[in-house]
Amino acid sequence: MRAHCEVSDVDSSVLLVEETEALQTTGRSIESLDTLYSMCMETQVYPEIMTSLSAAQIPEANGMLTLCPEHDDAARVQELIDAGIADQELEAAGQLFGPGTFRIGAEIQPGRYYSERSDGSTFEGCYWEVTDSAGNIVDNNFVTSAFRAEVSIPSSGYSFTSESCGVFRPVERHRNVWA
């Protein structure tokens, strides 16, 4: 690792092996090395309330770990990367979704889901509903002052809508990971 954090004047032909690998991991230009080195200098790279990384954050975090694998927060950063990858897989399978309206069976899958606030605060004004193909509400709930919202989305439902409820995850995954 370089002894300084300002690498903007470094010629790309004299990059360290670790720097080249880190840039390949991120898919970014040499200018992003400043960001990666800044991350290496942080005691805690991501806030404690984070439970996973987004698709955009994963390459950067991998690049940071390539550049400084012995970082004090490396194990936690790797956990956040792994959780982010798992979230991407759940989202692709229609089992992780946020606010909006979704077609059951096409965009999201039937099942039991939960949402919790990662910062420990309560939901205020979380509303969800399941409708049939005629648009009639077959189940709904307005959650106020609760730490957790749960919903069972039936295969017989047509669409699911939520507002101000955060991100819903499958209950089965939650129990397997945290139990």
XYZ file of C-alpha atoms in Angstrom:
179
model
C 0.000 0.000 0.000
C 1.236 3.484 -0.769
C 2.409 5.671 2.081
C 0.046 8.487 1.078
C -3.568 8.808 0.009
C -3.190 11.226 -2.899
C -2.707 9.027 -5.945
C -4.164 11.331 -8.580
C -0.664 12.152 -9.902
C 0.342 8.492 -10.208
C 0.987 7.207 -13.718
C -1.173 4.161 -14.473
C 1.929 2.336 -15.726
C 3.453 2.348 -12.223
C 0.505 1.033 -10.246
C 1.141 -1.496 -7.518
C -0.229 -4.991 -8.205
C -2.843 -4.499 -5.458
C -3.923 -1.184 -6.990
C -4.358 -2.739 -10.418
C -6.386 -5.615 -8.930
C -8.506 -3.191 -6.890
C -9.292 -1.124 -9.985
C -10.158 -4.249 -11.970
C -12.490 -5.312 -9.151
C -14.298 -1.970 -9.136
C -14.315 -1.497 -12.908
C -13.397 2.142 -12.353
C -10.600 4.466 -13.435
C -7.382 5.325 -11.619
C -9.060 8.367 -10.030
C -11.109 6.025 -7.831
C -7.952 4.933 -6.002
C -8.269 8.077 -3.868
C -11.683 6.851 -2.722
C -10.415 3.337 -2.065
C -7.454 4.610 -0.058
C -9.792 6.908 1.893
C -11.924 3.885 2.731
C -8.779 2.074 3.898
C -8.050 4.960 6.261
C -11.514 4.838 7.880
C -11.800 3.009 11.195
C -15.361 1.994 10.388
C -16.015 1.891 6.637
C -19.829 1.698 6.723
C -22.288 2.842 9.434
C -23.333 0.233 11.998
C -27.000 0.445 10.956
C -26.221 -0.922 7.491
C -27.195 -4.552 6.999
C -26.058 -5.021 3.392
C -24.473 -3.191 0.490
C -26.166 -2.125 -2.725
C -25.148 -3.423 -6.131
C -23.208 -0.181 -6.694
C -21.367 -0.416 -3.361
C -20.259 -4.065 -3.679
C -17.493 -3.535 -6.304
C -16.113 -0.562 -4.357
C -16.067 -2.545 -1.096
C -14.361 -5.466 -2.879
C -11.790 -3.028 -4.262
C -11.167 -1.640 -0.796
C -10.644 -5.153 0.595
C -8.262 -5.931 -2.268
C -6.242 -2.819 -1.448
C -6.227 -3.257 2.336
C -7.202 -6.854 3.242
C -5.937 -6.452 6.837
C -8.306 -3.537 7.588
C -9.750 -3.668 11.116
C -13.294 -3.653 9.688
C -12.566 -6.180 6.883
C -14.697 -8.996 8.333
C -17.735 -6.713 8.698
C -17.247 -5.278 5.197
C -17.150 -8.834 3.817
C -20.379 -9.657 5.711
C -22.045 -6.578 4.173
C -20.855 -7.653 0.701
C -22.199 -11.182 1.227
C -25.532 -9.815 2.499
C -25.743 -7.485 -0.511
C -25.165 -10.374 -2.917
C -27.826 -12.428 -1.100
C -30.226 -9.452 -1.344
C -29.612 -9.210 -5.104
C -30.452 -12.902 -5.454
C -33.635 -12.485 -3.390
C -34.660 -9.454 -5.442
C -34.080 -11.331 -8.712
C -36.244 -14.158 -7.353
C -39.042 -11.709 -6.442
C -38.543 -12.187 -2.711
C -37.129 -8.774 -1.768
C -39.102 -5.649 -2.544
C -39.672 -2.137 -1.284
C -42.468 0.372 -1.743
C -44.662 0.197 -4.826
C -47.210 -2.032 -6.491
C -46.183 -5.482 -7.690
C -47.935 -8.270 -9.566
C -47.999 -11.420 -7.416
C -46.407 -14.401 -9.164
C -44.828 -12.226 -11.862
C -42.839 -9.514 -10.053
C -42.934 -10.833 -6.495
C -43.591 -14.287 -5.132
C -46.310 -15.390 -2.711
C -45.132 -16.099 0.814
C -44.661 -14.646 4.267
C -42.580 -11.461 4.465
C -41.403 -9.035 7.131
C -39.937 -5.562 7.256
C -38.006 -4.049 10.147
C -36.419 -0.661 10.607
C -32.627 -1.052 10.690
C -32.172 1.992 12.910
C -34.387 0.651 15.725
C -37.110 3.255 15.211
C -40.773 2.407 14.661
C -42.835 2.493 11.490
C -45.149 5.441 11.256
C -47.699 5.225 8.482
C -46.705 1.902 6.930
C -49.583 0.705 4.733
C -49.807 -2.482 2.687
C -52.579 -4.189 0.775
C -53.250 -7.270 -1.335
C -55.837 -6.972 -4.109
C -57.608 -9.432 -6.377
C -57.712 -9.154 -10.183
C -60.769 -6.871 -9.972
C -58.856 -4.423 -7.752
C -60.743 -5.335 -4.579
C -58.716 -5.278 -1.368
C -58.566 -8.812 0.051
C -56.177 -7.988 2.910
C -54.506 -4.857 4.217
C -52.970 -3.243 7.268
C -51.982 0.215 8.430
C -49.016 -0.133 10.777
C -48.358 2.658 13.243
C -45.765 2.701 15.975
C -44.452 -0.826 15.397
C -40.915 -2.126 15.018
C -41.890 -4.836 12.547
C -44.459 -5.318 9.789
C -45.417 -8.779 8.507
C -47.582 -9.831 5.612
C -48.697 -13.099 4.050
C -48.991 -12.683 0.310
C -51.308 -15.385 -1.048
C -50.816 -17.001 -4.439
C -54.487 -16.229 -5.094
C -53.802 -12.479 -4.837
C -53.286 -10.330 -7.926
C -51.154 -7.445 -6.647
C -49.368 -6.229 -3.535
C -48.865 -2.561 -2.682
C -46.883 -1.005 0.169
C -46.038 2.531 1.228
C -43.641 3.677 3.967
C -42.926 0.100 5.057
C -39.310 -0.216 4.000
C -38.016 -3.390 2.391
C -39.836 -6.701 2.748
C -37.802 -9.905 3.111
C -38.895 -13.549 3.349
C -39.581 -14.637 6.927
C -37.904 -18.014 6.301
C -34.576 -16.348 5.459
C -34.825 -14.142 8.531
C -35.365 -17.116 10.808
C -32.565 -19.150 9.209
C -30.012 -16.366 9.371
C -30.787 -14.885 12.750
C -32.218 -17.761 14.747
